XYZ file of C-alpha atoms in Angstrom:
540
model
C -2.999 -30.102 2.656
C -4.370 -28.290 0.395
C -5.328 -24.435 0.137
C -9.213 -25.024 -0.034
C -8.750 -26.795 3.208
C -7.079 -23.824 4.634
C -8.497 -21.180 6.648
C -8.322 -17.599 4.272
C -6.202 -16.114 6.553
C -3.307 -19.139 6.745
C -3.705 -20.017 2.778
C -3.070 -16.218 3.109
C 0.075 -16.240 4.779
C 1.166 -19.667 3.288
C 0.713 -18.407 0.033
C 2.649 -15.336 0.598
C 5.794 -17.479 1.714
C 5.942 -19.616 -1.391
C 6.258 -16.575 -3.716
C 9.525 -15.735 -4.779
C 11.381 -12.256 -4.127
C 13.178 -12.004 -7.203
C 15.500 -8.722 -6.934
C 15.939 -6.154 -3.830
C 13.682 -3.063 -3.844
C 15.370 0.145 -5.858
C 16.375 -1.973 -9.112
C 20.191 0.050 -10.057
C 18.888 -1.310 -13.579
C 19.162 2.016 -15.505
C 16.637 1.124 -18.239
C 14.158 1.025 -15.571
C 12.392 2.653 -12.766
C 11.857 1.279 -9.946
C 9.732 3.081 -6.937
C 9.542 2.170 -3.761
C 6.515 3.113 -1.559
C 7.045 2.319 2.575
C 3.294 1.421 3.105
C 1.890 1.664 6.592
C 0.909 -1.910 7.136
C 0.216 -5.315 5.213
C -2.832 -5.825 3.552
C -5.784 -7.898 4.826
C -6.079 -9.517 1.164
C -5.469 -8.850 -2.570
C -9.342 -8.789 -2.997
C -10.640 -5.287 -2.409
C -14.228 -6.958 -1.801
C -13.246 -8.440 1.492
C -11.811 -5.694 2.870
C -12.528 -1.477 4.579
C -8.865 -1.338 4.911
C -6.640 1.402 2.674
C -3.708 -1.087 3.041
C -5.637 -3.370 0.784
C -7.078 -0.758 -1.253
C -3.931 0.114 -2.244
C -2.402 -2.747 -2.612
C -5.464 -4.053 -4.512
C -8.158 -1.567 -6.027
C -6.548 1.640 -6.846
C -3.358 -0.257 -8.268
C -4.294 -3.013 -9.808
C -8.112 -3.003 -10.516
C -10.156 -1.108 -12.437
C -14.277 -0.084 -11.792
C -16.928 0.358 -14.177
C -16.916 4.182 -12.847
C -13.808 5.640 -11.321
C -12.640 9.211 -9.754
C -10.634 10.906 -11.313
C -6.946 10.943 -9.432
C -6.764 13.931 -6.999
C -10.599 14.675 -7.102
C -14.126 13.325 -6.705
C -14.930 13.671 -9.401
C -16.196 10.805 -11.651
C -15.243 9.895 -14.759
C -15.991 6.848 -17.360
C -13.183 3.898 -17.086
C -14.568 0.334 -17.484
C -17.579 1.146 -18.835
C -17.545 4.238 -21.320
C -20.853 5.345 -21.205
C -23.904 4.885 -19.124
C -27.481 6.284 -18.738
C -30.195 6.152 -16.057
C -33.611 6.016 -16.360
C -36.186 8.805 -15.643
C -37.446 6.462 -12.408
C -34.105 6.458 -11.372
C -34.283 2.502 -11.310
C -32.384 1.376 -13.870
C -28.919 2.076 -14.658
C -27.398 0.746 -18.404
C -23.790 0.442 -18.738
C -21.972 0.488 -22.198
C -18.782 -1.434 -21.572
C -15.718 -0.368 -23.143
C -13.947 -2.905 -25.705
C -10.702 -4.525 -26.480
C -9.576 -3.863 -22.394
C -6.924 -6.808 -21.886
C -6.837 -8.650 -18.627
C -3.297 -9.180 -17.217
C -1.328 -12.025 -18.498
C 0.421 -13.862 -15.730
C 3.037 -16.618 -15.475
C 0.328 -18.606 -13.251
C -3.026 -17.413 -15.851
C -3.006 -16.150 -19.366
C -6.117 -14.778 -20.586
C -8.168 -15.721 -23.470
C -10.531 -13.090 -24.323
C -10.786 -9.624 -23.301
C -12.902 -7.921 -20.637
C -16.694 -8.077 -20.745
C -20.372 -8.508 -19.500
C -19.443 -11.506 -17.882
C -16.475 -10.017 -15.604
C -19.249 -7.437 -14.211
C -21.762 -10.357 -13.218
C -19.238 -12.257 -11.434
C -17.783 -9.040 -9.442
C -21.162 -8.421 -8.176
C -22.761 -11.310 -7.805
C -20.528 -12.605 -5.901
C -20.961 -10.556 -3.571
C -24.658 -10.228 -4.040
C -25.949 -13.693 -4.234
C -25.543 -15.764 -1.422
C -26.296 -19.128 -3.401
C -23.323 -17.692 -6.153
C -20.293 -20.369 -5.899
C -17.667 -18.305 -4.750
C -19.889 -15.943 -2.420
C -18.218 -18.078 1.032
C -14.715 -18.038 -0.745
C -12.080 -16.300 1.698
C -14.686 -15.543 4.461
C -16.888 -14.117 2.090
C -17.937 -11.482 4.775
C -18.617 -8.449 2.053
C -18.165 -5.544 4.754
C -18.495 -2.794 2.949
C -21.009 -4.016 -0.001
C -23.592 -4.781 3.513
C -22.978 -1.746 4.977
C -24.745 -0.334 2.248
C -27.459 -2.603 2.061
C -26.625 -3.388 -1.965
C -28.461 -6.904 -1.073
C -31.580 -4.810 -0.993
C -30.795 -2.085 -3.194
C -29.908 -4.285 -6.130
C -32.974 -6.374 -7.789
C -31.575 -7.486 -11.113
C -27.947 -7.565 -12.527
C -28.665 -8.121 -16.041
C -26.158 -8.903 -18.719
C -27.761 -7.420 -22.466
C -25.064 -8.162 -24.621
C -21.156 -8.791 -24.168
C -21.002 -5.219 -23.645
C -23.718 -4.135 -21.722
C -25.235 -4.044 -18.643
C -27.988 -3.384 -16.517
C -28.441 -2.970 -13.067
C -32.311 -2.632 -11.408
C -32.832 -0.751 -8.337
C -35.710 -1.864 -5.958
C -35.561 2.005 -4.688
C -33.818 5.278 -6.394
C -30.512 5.667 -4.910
C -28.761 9.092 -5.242
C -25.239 7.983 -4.401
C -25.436 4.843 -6.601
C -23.319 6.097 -9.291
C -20.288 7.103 -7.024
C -21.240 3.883 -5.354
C -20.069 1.872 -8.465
C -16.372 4.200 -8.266
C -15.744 2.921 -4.914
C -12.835 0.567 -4.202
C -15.830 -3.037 -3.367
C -16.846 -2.078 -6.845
C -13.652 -3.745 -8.588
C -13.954 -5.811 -11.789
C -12.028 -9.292 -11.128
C -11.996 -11.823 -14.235
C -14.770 -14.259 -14.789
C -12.669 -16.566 -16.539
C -9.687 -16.515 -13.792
C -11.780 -17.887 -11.456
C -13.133 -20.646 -13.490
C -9.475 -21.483 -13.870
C -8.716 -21.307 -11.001
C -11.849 -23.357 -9.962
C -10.822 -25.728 -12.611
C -7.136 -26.314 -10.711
C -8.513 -26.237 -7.335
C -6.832 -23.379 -6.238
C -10.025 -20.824 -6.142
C -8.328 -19.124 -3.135
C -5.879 -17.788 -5.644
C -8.190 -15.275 -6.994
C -7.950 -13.102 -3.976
C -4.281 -13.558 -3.328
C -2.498 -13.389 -6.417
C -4.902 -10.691 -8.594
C -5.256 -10.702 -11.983
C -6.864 -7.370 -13.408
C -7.164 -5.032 -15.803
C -5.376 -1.957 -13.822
C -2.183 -0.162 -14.363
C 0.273 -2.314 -12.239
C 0.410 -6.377 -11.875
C 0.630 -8.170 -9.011
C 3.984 -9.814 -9.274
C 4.457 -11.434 -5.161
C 4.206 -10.915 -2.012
C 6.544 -11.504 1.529
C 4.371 -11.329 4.330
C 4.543 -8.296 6.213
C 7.850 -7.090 4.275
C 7.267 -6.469 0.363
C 4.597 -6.552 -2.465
C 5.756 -6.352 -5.914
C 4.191 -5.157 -8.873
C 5.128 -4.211 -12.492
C 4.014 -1.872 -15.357
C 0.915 -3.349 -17.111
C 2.641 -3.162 -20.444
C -1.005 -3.671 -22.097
C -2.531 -0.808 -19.842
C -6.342 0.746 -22.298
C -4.851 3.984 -20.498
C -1.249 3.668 -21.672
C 1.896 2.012 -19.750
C 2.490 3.213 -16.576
C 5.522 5.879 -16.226
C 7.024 3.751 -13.127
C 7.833 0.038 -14.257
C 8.113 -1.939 -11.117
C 6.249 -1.206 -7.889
C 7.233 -1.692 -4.595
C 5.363 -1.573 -1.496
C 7.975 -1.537 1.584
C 5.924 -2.306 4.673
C 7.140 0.136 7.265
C 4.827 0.182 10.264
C 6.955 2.575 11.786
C 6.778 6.322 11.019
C 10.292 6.679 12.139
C 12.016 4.005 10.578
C 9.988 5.218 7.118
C 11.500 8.352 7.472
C 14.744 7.066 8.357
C 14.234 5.490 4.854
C 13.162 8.160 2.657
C 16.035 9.990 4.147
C 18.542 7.287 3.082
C 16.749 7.061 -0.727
C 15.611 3.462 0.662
C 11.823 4.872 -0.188
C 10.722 7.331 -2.482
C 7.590 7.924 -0.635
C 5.782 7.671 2.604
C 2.600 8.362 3.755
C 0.948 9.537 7.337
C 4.450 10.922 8.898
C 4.565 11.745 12.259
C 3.467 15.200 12.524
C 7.036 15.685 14.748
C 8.659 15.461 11.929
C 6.907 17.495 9.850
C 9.204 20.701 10.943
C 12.312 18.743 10.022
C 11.487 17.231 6.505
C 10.252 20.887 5.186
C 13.720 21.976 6.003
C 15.083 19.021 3.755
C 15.971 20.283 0.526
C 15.287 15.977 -0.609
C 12.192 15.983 0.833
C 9.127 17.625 -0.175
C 6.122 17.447 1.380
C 2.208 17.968 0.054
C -0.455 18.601 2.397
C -3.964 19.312 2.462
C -7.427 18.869 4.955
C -8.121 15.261 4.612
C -11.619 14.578 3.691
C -12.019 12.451 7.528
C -12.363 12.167 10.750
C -11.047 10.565 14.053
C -13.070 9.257 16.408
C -13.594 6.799 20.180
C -16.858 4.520 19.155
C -18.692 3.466 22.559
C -20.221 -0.143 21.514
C -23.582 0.628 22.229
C -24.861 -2.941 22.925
C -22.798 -3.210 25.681
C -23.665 -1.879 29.257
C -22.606 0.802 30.906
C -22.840 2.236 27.141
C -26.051 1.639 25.912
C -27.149 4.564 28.697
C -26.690 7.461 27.034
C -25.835 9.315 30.039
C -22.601 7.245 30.233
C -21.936 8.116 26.805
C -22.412 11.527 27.185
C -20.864 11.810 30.977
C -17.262 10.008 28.874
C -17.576 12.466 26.207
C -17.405 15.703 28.619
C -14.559 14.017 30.225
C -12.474 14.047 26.884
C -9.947 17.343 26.532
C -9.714 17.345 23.450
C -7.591 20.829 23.189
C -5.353 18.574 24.614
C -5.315 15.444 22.687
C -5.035 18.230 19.175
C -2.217 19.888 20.786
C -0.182 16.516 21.956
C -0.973 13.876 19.135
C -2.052 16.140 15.869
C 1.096 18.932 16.693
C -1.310 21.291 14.995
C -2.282 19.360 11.985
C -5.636 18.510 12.517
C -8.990 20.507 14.166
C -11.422 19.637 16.920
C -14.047 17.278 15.776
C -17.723 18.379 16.579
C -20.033 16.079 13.531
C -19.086 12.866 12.172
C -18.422 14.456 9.194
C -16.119 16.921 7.736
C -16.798 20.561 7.603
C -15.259 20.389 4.027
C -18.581 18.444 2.860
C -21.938 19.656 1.810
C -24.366 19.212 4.604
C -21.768 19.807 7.519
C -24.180 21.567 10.523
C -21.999 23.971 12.173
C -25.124 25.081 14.322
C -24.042 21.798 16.607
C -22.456 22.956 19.265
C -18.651 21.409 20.383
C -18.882 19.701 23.668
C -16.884 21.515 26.497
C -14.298 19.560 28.301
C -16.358 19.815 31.774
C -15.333 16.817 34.315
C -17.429 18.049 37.009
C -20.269 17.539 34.634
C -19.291 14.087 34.099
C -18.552 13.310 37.300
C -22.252 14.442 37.879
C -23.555 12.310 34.925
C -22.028 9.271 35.447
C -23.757 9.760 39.533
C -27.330 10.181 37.777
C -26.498 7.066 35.644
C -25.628 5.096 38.816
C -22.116 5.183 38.648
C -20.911 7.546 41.128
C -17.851 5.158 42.146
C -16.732 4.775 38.724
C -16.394 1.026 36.669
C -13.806 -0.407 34.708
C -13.831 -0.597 30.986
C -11.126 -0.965 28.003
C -10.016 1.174 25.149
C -8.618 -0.165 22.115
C -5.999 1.205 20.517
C -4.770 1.615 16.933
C -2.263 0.011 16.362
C -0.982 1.481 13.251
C -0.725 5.727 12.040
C -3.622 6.002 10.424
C -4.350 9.777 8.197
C -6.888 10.441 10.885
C -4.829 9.453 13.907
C -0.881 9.573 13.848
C -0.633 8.310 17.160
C -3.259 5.559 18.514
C -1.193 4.757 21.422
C -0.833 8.139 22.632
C -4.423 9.358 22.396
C -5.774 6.018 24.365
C -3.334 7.307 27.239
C -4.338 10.512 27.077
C -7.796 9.558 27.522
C -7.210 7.081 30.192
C -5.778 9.673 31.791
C -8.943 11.689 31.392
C -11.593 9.089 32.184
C -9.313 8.013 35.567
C -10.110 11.768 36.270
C -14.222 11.058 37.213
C -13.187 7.256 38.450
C -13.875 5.401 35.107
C -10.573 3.002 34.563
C -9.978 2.155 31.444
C -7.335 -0.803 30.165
C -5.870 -0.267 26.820
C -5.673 -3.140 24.383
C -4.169 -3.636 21.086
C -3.934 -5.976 18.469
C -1.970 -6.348 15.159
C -3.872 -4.099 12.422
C -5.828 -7.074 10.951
C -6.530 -8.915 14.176
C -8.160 -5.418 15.335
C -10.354 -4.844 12.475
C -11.409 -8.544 12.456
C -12.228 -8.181 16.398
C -13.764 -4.749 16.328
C -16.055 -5.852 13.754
C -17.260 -8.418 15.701
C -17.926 -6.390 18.869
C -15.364 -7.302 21.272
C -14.724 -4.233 22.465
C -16.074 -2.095 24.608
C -14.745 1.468 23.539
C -12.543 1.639 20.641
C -10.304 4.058 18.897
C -11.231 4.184 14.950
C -11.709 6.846 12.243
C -12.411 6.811 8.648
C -11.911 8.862 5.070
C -14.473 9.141 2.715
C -14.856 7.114 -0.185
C -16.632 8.901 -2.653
C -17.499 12.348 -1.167
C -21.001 11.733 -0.496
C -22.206 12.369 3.225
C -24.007 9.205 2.948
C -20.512 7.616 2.369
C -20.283 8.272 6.262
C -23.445 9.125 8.141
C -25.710 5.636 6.681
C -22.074 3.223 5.810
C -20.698 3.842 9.945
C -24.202 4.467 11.229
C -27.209 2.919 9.723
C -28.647 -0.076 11.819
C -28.098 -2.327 8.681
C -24.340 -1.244 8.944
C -24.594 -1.944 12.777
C -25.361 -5.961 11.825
C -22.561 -5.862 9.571
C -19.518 -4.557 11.020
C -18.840 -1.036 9.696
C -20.631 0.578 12.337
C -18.089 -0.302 15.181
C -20.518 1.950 17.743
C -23.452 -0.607 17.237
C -25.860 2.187 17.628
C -29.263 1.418 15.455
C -31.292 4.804 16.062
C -34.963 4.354 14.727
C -35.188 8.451 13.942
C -31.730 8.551 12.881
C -31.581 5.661 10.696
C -35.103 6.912 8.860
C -33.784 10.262 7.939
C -30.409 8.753 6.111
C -32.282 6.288 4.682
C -34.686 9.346 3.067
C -31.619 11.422 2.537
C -29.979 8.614 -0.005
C -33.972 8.207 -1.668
C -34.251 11.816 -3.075
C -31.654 13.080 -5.514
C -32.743 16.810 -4.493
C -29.732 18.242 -2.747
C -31.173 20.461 -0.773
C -33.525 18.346 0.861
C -30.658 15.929 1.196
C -28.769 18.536 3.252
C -31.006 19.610 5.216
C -31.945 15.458 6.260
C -28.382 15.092 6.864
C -27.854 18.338 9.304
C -31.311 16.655 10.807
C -29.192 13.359 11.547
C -26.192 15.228 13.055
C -28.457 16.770 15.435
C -29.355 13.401 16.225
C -26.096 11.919 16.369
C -24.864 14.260 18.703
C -27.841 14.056 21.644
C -27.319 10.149 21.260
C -23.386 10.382 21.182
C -22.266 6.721 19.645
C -19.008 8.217 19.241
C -16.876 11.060 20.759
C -15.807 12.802 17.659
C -11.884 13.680 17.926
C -10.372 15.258 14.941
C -10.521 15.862 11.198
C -6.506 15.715 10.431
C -4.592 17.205 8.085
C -3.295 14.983 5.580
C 0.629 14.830 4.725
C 2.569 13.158 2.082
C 6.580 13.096 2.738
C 8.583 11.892 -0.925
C 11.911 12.503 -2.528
C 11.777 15.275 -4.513
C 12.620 13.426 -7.441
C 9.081 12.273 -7.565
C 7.178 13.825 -10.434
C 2.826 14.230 -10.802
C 1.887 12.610 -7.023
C -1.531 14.233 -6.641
C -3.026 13.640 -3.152
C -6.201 11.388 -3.153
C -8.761 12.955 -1.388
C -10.387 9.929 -0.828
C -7.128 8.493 1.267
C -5.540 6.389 -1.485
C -2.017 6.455 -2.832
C -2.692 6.072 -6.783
C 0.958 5.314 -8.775
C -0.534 5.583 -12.604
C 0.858 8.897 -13.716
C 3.762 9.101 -10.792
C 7.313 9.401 -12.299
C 11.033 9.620 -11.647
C 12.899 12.270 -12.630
C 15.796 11.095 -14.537
């Protein structure tokens, strides 16, 4: 059997078994350094375009890949990286990139590259996701979550390649977050020329499980749901990384990662539980960095399924909700009470809406008007792994089963392994749903159109469903204009919106904390919810 004959997910898994562990994580070898990183939870793919996931993202885009644009680490801020240079037009319709030379692809022992990076590596990346009739658009699913979400099909009229090194994207409409757009993890630049080789030994699969890049590390192999190894890009346009071999220690326990960085089995963790936090900032080996995570946590009603396309449901479930309680239990202080769908650190954040109350007589009176004064059953879904905007899944769907048995609504919880849930949430199986998100490029358009638009609500990233006419034509006007104040004031318009029509219950914007030996030099935390490693070092 052969891998093109495999589903993506089993050539996936398959794949991962035949590659080769060669030494134990936390090399002794004194001529190098070797740092060890317990990640959260495996990653969906090695392909950043097929995935919404951070576990991918860092396993994938903000290792190994590079973008045309990219932010710099620690910030939003963008900065040139593939391309060196660009300009737009005065239309705002055409964007020309000026590509930067000499950048060396990684050499591999199963590719070795024969030319540099160029024009050609920036068609394939986005064509393939673009054009449906493009040979590799169906490879691995070919499902483009994130690129639909923010209707780029439509956006994007013409990818042009001028010369080797430059290129030229046409707009069908100006769009203000475009730029930042092109930083974003989706936006990765894989190699034209590995995938005709791999094409060429019928193994195409291979592009998006063993990457080849330009980035800072190299994928060296995976074990399924144990270890990824990488190693210093020796070849690197920004310089060899400090660290020289990677390693990603899947740990999808908070306590057992601790338990690690406590025995030196892990230099770093991220999302600890927020019961430990007291303990490790005692710990003169640990240090920990926190800060407000650009985020929020949220329960997404899905919308096309009754009782919760009434709004009154929707509503009548949302006073139910103590959230004081849920802050006090789950977040142990590090997070505050959700009231927008986006975070009052970003522009545009209406802090005229008003919180909703925790009032079950009201929704006990609600759900009555809506016709359900004896209650009905529905399900919650749980997280199943610490996420930065919810440490504790589990916990919060009890908590609000607890509530919701209050007015007579039972709910069952269900849970599936982290990839399993995000492949069954975005195809609507649920009925309510735990879920949250960080934002990608510090644009509110990054959250309000992406997890609410109705074109996002055919596509997956909007897990609520919801397609709101009036809603979905003022973020679709906010991301037309480049004038920020008429932005902002569209966007406080839609949060208005958003919360009379209630597709989620808004939870919590969390505070985000990194736990690492203190022999870990330069870690900057990423705003945007990554875990970067170029410019991390050991002491000595």
């Amino acid at each position: 059997m052969t891998l093109r004959r495999l589903g993506a997910g089993c050539a996936f898994a398959l794949l991962a078994a035949w590659l080769p562990v060669s030494a134990s994580a936390g090399s002794k070898d004194p001529q190098t350094k070797a740092f060890v990183y317990c990640s959260e939870a495996s990653p969906e793919s090695f392909n950043p375009q097929l995935s919404i996931a951070n576990t991918t993202f860092d396993a994938s885009s903000r290792n190994v890949y590079n973008r045309l644009v990219e932010f710099e680490r620690g910030t939003t801020t963008l900065r040139p990286a593939l391309a060196e240079s660009w300009a737009i037009s005065p239309d705002g319709l055409v964007y020309t990139f000026h590509l930067r030379h000499n950048v060396a692809f990684h050499t591999t022992p199963w590719f070795t590259p024969t030319r540099p990076f160029n024009a050609d590596d920036v068609l394939y990346s986005f064509q393939r996701q673009w054009d449906p009739n493009h040979p590799d658009h169906a490879l691995s699913g070919g499902t483009y979550e994130y690129f639909n979400s923010m209707d780029m099909p439509k956006l994007i009229k013409a990818i042009e390649k001028i010369d080797d090194y430059t290129v030229r994207f046409v707009l069908s409409q100006p769009e203000a977050p475009f730029l930042a757009n092109l930083a974003m993890d989706f936006a990765s630049i894989l190699s034209a020329e590995y995938a005709a080789a791999m094409h060429a030994a019928g193994t195409p699969e291979k592009i998006d499980l063993q990457p080849v890049a330009t980035g800072p590390f190299q994928f060296v192999s995976y074990q399924k749901d144990a270890i990824i190894r990488f190693k210093a890009n020796p070849d690197y346009w920004q310089g060899k990384p400090a660290i020289d071999t990677l390693i990603f220690s899947i740990t999808p326990d908070p306590a057992v990662a601790y338990a690690k960085l406590k025995a030196g089995e892990c230099q770093l963790i991220p999302y600890p539980n927020p019961s430990d936090l007291s303990a490790m900032r005692r710990d003169p080996e640990i240090r920990v960095m926190s800060q407000e995570g650009l985020n929020v946590g949220y329960l997404a009603f899905n919308t096309q399924k009754p009782p919760f396309d009434d709004v009154r449901v929707r509503r009548a479930l949302d006073l139910a909700i103590n959230k004081d309680a849920i802050i006090a239990a789950v977040y142990q202080g590090e997070g505050r009470k959700a009231k927008n769908p986006i975070p009052p650190t970003m522009w545009s954040y209406n802090d005229a809406v008003k919180e909703t109350a925790y009032d079950p007589e009201a929704a006990r009176r609600l759900l009555a008007e809506a016709g359900h004064a004896g209650g009905f059953t529905t399900d919650i879904w749980a997280l199943p792994v610490t996420r930065p905007y919810n440490p504790d899944g589990r916990r919060m769907a009890e908590m609000i089963q607890a509530d919701w048995a209050e007015v007579g609504v039972r709910a069952r919880i269900v849970s599936y392994e982290w990839g399993e849930f995000l492949k069954r949430t975005k195809a609507g199986e649920h009925q309510t749903m735990l879920f949250g998100w960080i934002g990608d490029n510090g644009d509110p358009d990054n959250f309000l159109y992406v997890l609410l638009s109705c074109v996002a609500a055919k596509d997956g990233t909007n897990r609520a469903r919801w397609c709101n006419a009036d809603f979905d034509d003022v973020v679709t006007r906010a991301k037309r204009t480049t004038d920020i104040a008429e932005r902002s004031r569209l966007y406080q318009q839609a949060q208005v919106i958003f919360k009379q029509q209630i597709p989620w219950v808004t939870i919590a914007h969390s505070v985000v904390s990194t736990a690492m030996s203190t022999a870990v030099k330069n870690y900057k935390i990423d705003p945007l919810g990554g875990h970067i490693f170029n410019g991390v070092d050991l002491a000595d």
